[in-house]
PDB file of C-alpha atoms in Angstrom:
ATOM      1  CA  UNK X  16      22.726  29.956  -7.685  1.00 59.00           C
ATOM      2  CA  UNK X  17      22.833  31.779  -4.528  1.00 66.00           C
ATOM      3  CA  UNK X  18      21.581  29.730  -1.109  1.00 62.00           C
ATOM      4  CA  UNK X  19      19.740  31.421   2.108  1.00 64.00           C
ATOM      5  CA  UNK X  20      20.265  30.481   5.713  1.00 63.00           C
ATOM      6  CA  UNK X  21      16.995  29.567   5.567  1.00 63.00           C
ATOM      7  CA  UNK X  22      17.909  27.236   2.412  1.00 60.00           C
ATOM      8  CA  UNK X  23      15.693  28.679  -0.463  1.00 61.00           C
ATOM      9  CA  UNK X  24      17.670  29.423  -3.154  1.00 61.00           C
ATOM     10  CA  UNK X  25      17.562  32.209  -5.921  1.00 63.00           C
ATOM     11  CA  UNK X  26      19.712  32.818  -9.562  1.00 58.00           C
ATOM     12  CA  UNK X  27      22.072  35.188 -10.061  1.00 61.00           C
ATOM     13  CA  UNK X  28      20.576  38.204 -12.834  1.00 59.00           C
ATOM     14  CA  UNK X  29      21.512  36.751 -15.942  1.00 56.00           C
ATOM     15  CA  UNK X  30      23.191  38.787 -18.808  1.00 57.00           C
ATOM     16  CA  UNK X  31      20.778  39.608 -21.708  1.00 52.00           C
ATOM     17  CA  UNK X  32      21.434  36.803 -23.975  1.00 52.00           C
ATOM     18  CA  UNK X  33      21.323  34.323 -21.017  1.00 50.00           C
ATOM     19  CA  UNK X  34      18.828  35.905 -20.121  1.00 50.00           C
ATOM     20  CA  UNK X  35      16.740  35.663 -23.259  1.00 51.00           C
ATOM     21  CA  UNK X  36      18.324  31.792 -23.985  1.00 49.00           C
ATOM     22  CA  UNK X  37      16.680  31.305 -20.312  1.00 48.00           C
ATOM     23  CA  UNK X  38      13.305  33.014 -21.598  1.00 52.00           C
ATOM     24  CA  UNK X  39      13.273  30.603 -24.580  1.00 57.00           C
ATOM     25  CA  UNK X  40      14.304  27.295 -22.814  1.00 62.00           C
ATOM     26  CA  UNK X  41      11.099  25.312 -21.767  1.00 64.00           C
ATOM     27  CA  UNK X  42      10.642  25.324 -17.986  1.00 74.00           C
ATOM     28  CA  UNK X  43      11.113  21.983 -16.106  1.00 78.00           C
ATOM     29  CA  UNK X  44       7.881  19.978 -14.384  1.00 79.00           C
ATOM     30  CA  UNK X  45       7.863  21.329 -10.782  1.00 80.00           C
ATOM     31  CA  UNK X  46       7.684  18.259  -8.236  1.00 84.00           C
ATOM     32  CA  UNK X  47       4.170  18.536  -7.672  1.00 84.00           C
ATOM     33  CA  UNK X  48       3.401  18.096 -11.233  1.00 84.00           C
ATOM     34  CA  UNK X  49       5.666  15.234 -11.674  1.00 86.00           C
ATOM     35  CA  UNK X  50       3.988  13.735  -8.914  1.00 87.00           C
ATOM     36  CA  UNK X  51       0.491  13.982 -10.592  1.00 87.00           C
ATOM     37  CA  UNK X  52       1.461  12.958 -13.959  1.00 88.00           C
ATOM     38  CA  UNK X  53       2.948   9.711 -12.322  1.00 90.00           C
ATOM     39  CA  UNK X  54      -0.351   9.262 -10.022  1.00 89.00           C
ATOM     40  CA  UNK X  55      -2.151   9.546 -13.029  1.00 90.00           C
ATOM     41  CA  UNK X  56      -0.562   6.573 -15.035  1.00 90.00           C
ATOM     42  CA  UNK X  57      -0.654   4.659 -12.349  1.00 91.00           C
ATOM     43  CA  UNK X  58      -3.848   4.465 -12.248  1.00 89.00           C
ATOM     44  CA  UNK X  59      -3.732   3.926 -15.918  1.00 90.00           C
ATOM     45  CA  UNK X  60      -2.199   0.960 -15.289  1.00 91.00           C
ATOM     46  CA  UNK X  61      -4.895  -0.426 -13.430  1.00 88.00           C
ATOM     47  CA  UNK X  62      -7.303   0.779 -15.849  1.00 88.00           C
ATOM     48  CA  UNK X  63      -5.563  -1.272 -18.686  1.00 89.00           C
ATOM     49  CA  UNK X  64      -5.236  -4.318 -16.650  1.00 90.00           C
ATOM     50  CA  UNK X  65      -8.845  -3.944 -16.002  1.00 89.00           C
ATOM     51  CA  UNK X  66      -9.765  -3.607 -20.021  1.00 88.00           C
ATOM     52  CA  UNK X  67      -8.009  -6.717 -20.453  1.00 89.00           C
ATOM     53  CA  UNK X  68      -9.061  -9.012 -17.877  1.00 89.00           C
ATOM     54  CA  UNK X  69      -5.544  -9.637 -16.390  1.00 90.00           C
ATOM     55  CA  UNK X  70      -5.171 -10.983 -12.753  1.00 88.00           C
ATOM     56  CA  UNK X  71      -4.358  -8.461  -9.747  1.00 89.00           C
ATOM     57  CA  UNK X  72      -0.634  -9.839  -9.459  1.00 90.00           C
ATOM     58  CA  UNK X  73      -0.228  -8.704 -12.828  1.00 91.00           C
ATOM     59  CA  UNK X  74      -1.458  -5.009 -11.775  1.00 92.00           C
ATOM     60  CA  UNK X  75       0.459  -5.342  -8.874  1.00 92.00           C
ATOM     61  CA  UNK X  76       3.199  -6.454 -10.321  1.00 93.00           C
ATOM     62  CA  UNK X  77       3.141  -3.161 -13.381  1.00 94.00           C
ATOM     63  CA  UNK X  78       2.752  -0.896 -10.224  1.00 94.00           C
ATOM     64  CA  UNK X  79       5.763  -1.668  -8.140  1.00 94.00           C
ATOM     65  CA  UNK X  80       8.061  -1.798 -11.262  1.00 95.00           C
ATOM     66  CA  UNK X  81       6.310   1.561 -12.561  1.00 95.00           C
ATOM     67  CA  UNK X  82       7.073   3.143  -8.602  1.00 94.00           C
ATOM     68  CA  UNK X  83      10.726   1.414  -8.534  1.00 94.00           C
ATOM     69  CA  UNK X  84      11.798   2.753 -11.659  1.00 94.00           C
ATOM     70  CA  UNK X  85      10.789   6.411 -10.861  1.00 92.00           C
ATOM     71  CA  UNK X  86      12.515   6.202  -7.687  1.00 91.00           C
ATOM     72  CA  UNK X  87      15.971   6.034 -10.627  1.00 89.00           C
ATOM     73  CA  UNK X  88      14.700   8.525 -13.086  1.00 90.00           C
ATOM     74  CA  UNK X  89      12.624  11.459 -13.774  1.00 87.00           C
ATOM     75  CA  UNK X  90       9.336  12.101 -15.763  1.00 86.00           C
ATOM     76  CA  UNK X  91      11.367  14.675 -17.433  1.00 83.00           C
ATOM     77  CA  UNK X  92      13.916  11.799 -18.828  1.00 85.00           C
ATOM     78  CA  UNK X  93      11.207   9.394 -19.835  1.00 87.00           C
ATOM     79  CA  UNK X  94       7.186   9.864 -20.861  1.00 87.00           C
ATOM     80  CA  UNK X  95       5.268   8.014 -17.769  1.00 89.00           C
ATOM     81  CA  UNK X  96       3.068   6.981 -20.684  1.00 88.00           C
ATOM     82  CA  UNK X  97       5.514   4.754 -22.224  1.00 88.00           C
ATOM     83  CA  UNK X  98       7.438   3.352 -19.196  1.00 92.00           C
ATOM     84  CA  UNK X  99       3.471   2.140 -17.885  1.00 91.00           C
ATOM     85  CA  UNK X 100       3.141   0.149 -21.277  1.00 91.00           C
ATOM     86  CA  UNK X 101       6.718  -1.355 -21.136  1.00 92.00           C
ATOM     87  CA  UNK X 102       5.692  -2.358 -17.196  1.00 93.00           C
ATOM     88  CA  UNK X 103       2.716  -3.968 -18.286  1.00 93.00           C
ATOM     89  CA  UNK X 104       4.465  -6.111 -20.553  1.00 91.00           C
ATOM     90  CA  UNK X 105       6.934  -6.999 -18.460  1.00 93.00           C
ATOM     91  CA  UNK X 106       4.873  -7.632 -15.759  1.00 92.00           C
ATOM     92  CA  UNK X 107       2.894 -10.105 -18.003  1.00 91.00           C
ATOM     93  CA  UNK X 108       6.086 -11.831 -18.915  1.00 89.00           C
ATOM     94  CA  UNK X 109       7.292 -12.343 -14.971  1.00 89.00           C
ATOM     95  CA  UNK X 110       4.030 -13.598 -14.356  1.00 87.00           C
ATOM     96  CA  UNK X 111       3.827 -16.078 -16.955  1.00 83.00           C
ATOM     97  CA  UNK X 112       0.507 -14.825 -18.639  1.00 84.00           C
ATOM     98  CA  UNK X 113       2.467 -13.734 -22.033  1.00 81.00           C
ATOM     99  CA  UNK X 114       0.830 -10.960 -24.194  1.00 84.00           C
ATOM    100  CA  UNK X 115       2.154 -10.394 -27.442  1.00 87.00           C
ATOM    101  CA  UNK X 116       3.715  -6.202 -27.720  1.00 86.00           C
ATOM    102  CA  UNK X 117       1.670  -6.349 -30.821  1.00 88.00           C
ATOM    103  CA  UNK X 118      -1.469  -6.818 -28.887  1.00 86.00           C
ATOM    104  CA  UNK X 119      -1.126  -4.703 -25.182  1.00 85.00           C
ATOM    105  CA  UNK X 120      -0.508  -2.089 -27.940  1.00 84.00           C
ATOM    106  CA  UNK X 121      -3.609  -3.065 -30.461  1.00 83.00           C
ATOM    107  CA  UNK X 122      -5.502  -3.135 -27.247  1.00 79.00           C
ATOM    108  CA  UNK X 123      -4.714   0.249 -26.067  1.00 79.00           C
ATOM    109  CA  UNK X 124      -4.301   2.091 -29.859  1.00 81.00           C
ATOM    110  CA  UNK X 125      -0.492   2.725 -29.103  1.00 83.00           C
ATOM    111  CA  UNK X 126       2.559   2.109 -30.923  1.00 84.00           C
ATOM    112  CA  UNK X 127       4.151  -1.625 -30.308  1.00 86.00           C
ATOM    113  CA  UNK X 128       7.346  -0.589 -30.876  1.00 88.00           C
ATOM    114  CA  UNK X 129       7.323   1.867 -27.967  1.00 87.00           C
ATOM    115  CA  UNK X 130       6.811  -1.047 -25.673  1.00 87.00           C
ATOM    116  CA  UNK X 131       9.711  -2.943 -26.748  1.00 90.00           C
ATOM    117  CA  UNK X 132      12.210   0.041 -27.425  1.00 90.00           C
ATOM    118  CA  UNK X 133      12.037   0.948 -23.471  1.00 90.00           C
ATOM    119  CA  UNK X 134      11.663  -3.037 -22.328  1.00 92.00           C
ATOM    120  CA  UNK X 135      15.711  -2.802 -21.846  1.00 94.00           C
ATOM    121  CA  UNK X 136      15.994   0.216 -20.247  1.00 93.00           C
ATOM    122  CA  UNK X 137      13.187  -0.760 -18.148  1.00 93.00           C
ATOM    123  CA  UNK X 138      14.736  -4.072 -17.167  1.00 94.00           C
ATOM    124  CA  UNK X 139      18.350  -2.622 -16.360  1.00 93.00           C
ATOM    125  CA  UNK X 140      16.942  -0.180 -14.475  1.00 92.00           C
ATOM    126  CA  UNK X 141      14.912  -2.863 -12.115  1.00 92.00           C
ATOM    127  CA  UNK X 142      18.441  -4.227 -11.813  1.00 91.00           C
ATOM    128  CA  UNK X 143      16.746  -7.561 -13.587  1.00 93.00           C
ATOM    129  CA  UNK X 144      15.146  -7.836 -10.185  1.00 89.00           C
ATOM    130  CA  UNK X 145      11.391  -9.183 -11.453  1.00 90.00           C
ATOM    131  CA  UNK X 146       9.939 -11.157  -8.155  1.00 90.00           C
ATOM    132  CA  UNK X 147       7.172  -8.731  -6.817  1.00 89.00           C
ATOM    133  CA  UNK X 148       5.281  -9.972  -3.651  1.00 88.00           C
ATOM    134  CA  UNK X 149       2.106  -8.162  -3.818  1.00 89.00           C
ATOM    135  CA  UNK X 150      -0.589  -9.028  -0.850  1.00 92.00           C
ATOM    136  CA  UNK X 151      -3.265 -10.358  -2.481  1.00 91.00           C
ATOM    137  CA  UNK X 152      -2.302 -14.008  -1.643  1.00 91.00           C
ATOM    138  CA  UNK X 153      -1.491 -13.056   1.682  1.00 92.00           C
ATOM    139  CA  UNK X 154      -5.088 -11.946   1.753  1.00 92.00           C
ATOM    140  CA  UNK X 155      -6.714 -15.257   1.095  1.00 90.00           C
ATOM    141  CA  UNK X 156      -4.605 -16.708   3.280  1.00 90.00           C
ATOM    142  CA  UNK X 157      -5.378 -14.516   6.267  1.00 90.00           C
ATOM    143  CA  UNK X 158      -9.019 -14.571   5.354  1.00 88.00           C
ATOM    144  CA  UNK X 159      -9.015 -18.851   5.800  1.00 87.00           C
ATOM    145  CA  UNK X 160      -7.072 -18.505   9.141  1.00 86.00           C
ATOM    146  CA  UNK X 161      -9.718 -15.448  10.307  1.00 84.00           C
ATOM    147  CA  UNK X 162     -12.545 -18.445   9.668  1.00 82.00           C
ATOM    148  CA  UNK X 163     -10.533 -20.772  11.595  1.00 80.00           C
ATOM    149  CA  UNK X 164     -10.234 -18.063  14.420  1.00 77.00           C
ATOM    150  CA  UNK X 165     -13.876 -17.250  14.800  1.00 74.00           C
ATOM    151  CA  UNK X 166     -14.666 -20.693  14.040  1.00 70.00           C
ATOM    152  CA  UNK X 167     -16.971 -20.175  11.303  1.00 60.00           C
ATOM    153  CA  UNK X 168     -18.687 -23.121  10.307  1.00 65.00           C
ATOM    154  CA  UNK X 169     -22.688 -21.754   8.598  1.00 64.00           C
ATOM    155  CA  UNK X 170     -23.074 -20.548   5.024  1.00 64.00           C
ATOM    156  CA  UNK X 171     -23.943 -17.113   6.222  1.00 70.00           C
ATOM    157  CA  UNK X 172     -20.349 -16.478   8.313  1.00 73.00           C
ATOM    158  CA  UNK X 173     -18.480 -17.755   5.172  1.00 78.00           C
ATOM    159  CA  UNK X 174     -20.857 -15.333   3.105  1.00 82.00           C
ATOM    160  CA  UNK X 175     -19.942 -12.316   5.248  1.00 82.00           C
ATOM    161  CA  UNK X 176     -15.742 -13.036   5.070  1.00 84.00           C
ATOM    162  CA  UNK X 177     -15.821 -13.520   1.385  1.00 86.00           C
ATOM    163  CA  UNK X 178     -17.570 -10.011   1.053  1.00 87.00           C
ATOM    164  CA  UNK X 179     -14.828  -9.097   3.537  1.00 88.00           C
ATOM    165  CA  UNK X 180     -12.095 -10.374   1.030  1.00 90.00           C
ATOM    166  CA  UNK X 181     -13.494  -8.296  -1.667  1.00 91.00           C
ATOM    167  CA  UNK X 182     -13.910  -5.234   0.468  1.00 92.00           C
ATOM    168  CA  UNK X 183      -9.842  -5.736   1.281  1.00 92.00           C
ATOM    169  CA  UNK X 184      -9.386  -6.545  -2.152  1.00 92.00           C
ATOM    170  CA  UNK X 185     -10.445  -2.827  -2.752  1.00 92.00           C
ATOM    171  CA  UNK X 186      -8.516  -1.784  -0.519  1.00 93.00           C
ATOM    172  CA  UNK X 187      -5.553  -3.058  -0.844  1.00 93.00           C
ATOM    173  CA  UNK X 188      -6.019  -1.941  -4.941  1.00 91.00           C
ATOM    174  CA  UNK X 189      -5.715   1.554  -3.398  1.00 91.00           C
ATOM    175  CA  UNK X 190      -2.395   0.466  -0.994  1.00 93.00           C
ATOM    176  CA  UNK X 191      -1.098   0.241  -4.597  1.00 91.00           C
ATOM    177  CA  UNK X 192      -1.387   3.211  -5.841  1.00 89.00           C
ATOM    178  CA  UNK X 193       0.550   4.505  -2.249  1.00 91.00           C
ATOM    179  CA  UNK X 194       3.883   4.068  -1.481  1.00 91.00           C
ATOM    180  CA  UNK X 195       3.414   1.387   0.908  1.00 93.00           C
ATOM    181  CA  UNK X 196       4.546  -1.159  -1.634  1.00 93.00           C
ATOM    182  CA  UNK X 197       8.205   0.249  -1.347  1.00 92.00           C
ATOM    183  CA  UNK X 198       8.406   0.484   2.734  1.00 92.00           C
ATOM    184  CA  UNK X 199       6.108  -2.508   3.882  1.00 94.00           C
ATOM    185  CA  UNK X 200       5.966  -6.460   2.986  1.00 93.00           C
ATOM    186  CA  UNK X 201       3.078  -7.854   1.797  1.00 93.00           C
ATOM    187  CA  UNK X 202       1.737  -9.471   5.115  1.00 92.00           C
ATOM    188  CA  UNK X 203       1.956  -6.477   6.967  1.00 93.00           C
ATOM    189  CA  UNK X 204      -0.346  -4.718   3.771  1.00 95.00           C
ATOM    190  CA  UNK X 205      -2.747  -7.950   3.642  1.00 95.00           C
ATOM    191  CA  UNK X 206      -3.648  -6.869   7.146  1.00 93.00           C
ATOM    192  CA  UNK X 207      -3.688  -3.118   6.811  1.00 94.00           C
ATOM    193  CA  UNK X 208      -6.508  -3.874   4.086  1.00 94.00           C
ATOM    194  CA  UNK X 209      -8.096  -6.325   5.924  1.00 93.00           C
ATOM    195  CA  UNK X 210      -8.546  -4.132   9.245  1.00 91.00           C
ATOM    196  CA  UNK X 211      -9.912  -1.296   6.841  1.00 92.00           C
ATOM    197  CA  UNK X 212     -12.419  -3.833   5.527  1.00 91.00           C
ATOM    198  CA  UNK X 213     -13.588  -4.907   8.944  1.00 88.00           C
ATOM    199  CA  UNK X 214     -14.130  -1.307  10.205  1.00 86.00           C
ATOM    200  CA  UNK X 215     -17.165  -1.938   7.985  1.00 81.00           C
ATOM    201  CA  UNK X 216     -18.142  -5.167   8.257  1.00 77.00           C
ATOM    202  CA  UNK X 217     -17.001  -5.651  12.178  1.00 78.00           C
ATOM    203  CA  UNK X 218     -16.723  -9.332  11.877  1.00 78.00           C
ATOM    204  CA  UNK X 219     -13.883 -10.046  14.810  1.00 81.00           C
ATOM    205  CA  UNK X 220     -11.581  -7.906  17.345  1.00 82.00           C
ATOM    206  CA  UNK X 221      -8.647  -7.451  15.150  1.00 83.00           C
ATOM    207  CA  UNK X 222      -6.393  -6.587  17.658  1.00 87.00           C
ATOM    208  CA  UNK X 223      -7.043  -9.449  19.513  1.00 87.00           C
ATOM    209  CA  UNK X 224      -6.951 -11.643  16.149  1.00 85.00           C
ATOM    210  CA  UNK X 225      -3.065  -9.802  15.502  1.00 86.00           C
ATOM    211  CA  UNK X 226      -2.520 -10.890  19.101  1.00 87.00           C
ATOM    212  CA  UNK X 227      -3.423 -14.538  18.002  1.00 86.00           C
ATOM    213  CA  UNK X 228      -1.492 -14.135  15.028  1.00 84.00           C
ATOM    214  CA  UNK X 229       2.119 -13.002  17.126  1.00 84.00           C
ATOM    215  CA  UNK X 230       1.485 -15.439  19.455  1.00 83.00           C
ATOM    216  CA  UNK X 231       0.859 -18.405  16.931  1.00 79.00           C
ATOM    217  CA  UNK X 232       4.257 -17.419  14.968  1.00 74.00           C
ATOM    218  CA  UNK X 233       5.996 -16.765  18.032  1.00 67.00           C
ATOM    219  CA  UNK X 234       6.904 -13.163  17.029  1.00 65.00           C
ATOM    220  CA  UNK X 235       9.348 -11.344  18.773  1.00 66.00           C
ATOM    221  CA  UNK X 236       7.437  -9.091  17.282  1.00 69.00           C
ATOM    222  CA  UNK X 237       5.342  -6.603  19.722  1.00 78.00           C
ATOM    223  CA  UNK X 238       1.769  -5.669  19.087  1.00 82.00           C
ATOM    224  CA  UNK X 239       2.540  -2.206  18.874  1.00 83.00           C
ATOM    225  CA  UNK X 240       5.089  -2.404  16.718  1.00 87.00           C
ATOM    226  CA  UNK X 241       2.743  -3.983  13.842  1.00 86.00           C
ATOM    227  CA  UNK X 242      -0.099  -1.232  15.020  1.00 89.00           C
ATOM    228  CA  UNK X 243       2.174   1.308  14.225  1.00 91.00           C
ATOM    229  CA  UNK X 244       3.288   0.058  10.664  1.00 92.00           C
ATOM    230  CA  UNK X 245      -0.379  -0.813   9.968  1.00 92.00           C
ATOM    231  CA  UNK X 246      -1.263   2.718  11.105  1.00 93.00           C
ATOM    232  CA  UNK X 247       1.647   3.877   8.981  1.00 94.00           C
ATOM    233  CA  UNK X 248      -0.253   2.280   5.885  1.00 94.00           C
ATOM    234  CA  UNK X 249      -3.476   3.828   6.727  1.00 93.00           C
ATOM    235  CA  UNK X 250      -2.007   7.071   6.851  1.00 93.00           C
ATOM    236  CA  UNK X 251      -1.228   6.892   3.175  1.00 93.00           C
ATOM    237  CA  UNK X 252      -4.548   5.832   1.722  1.00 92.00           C
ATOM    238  CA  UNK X 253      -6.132   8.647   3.623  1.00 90.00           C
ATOM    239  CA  UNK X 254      -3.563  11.161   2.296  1.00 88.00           C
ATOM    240  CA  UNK X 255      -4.499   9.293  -1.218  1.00 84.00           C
ATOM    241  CA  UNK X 256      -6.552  11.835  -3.288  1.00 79.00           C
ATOM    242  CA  UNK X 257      -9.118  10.946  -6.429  1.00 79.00           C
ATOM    243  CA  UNK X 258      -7.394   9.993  -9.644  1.00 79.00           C
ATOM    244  CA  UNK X 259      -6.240  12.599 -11.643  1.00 80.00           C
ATOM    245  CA  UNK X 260      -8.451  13.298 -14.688  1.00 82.00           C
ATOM    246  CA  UNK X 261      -6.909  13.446 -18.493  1.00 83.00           C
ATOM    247  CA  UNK X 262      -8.336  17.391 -18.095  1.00 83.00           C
ATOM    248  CA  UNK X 263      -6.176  18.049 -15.004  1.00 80.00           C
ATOM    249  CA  UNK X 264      -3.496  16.913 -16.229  1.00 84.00           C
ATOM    250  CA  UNK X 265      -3.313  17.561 -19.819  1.00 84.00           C
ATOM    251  CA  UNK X 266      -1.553  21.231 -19.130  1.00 85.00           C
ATOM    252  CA  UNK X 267       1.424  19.093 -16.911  1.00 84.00           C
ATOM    253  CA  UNK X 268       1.758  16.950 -20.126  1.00 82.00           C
ATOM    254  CA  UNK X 269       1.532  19.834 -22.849  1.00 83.00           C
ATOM    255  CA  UNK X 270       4.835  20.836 -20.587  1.00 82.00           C
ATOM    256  CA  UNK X 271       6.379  17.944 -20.320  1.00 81.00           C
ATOM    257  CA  UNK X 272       6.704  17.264 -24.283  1.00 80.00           C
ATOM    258  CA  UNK X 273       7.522  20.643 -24.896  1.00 79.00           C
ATOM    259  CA  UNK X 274      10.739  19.551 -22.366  1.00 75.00           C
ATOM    260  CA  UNK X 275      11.461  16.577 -23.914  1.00 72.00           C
ATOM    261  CA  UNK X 276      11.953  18.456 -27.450  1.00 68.00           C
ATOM    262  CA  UNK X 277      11.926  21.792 -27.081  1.00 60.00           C
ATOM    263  CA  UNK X 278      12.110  22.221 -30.558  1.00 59.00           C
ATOM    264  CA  UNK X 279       8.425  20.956 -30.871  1.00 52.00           C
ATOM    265  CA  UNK X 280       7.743  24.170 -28.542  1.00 47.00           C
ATOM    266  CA  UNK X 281       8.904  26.715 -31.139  1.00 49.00           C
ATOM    267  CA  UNK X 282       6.725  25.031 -34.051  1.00 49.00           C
ATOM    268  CA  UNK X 283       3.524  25.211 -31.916  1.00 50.00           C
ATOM    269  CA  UNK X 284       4.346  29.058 -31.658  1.00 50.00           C
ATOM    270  CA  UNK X 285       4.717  28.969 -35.390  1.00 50.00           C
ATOM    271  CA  UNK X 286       1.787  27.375 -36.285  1.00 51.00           C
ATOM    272  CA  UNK X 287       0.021  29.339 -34.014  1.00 49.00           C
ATOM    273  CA  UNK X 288       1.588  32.578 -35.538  1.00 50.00           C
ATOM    274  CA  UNK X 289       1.134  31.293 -39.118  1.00 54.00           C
ATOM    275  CA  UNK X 290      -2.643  30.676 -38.500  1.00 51.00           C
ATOM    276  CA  UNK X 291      -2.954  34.241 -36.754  1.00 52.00           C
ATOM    277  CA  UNK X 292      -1.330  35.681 -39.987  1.00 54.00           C
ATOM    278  CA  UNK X 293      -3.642  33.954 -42.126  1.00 52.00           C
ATOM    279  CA  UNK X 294      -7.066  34.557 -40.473  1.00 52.00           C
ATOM    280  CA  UNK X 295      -5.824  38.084 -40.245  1.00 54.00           C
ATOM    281  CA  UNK X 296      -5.403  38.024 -44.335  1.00 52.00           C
ATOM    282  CA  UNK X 297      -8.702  36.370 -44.756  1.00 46.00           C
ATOM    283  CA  UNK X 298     -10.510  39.427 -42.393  1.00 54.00           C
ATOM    284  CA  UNK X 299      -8.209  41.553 -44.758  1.00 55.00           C
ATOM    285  CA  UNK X 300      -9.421  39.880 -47.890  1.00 47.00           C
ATOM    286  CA  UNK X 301     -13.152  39.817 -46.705  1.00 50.00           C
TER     287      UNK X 301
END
């Protein structure tokens, strides 16, 4: 490999039989499309916790082992497909709300045994470290001291924070899917989701209820310094795009078996060449 000043980098003209080895040899996912294949099942996950009913720390929970296990290996090592199962199942088992393999994999049409042949690996490479904090607790909890702060004592205030709530709720389901999870605790994304909910509803000042907050807990904490983490968070959803669709990335996953066992590569050519010759005999024949 040679390296530029300005540090792109370019290969060295291989001989012909490297050079046709190198022709042959699947080519690796590029980072943008291992970033979409893993945005993808992550919102898979949520869509399976979803389908069966499970609570949000559960979800939570499959996310942030899903994100801190990528951060070790690549998409190209292990299928994002059956690392998501083997965090759901874990996730259910940290959280006490046990699910049988048999049944996540009944539920989803997908080999058990998949689950529990990458639950090791999956564990060793969390470092057995299975407490997630998530913010959804941290959410009801600022959303009781928010009633205390504005004093809100008639059925119609307590109405408008618990459509609040589920507004953050939302929001915070899409902090998930960021990488907030990884840089920020969950207070500090509790409130990012919460502020985002009351740019719609506009129940309070929040800065002046973060203000109350600091000063409550005696924070050495400044004001700006928390504006600038929440703003930090914020950032990230907006740079969040739509899911990716099955269709978009169906090509990226195509690819990424054929790397995985490139032999599988040269029997789809083949097949493909075997059914070429025999349409061509049946033209022949007709």
């Amino acid at each position: 490999m040679e390296v530029d000043i300005d540090g792109s980098f370019s290969y060295a003209e291989p001989q012909s039989d490297a050079k046709d080895s190198a022709e042959k040899r699947p080519k690796p996912l590029k980072v943008e499309e291992e970033q979409l294949l893993r945005a993808f099942y992550e919102f898979k996950i949520q869509d399976v916790c979803d389908a069966f009913k499970f609570p949000r720390k559960i979800q939570a929970t499959a996310l942030i082992y899903f994100k801190r296990f990528y951060l070790q290996w690549s998409v190209m090592e292990h299928h994002p497909k059956n690392i998501m199962l083997t965090c759901i199942y874990a996730a259910c088992k940290a959280e006490e709300n046990h699910v049988s393999a048999e049944e996540l994999g009944k539920g989803i049409e997908q080999d058990h045994h998949v689950i529990l042949n990458n639950e090791m690996l999956v564990l060793q490479s969390l470092g057995f470290d299975l407490i997630v904090y998530a913010p959804y607790r941290a959410l009801e909890g600022f959303v009781s001291d928010m009633e205390e702060f504005r004093g809100a004592n008639d059925d119609d205030q307590h109405e408008t924070l618990k459509r609040m709530l589920e507004a953050a709720r939302m929001e915070a389901d899409k902090i998930m899917r960021t990488e907030a999870p990884l840089l920020f605790p969950p207070g500090q994304l509790a409130l990012a989701a919460l502020r985002r909910a009351n740019v719609v509803h506009d129940i309070l000042d929040f800065e002046r209820y973060l203000r109350s907050i600091l000063s409550r807990q005696q924070s050495t904490q400044a004001i700006s310094e928390l504006s600038v983490s929440l703003n930090t968070i914020d950032s990230l959803i907006c740079k969040l795009e739509a899911p990716p669709t099955s269709k978009d990335v169906k090509h990226i996953d195509r690819k990424l078996k054929s790397c995985l066992d490139p032999g599988s590569h040269d029997k789809s050519k083949k097949r493909k060449h075997r059914s070429k010759e025999s349409s061509t005999e049946v033209q022949d024949l007709s």
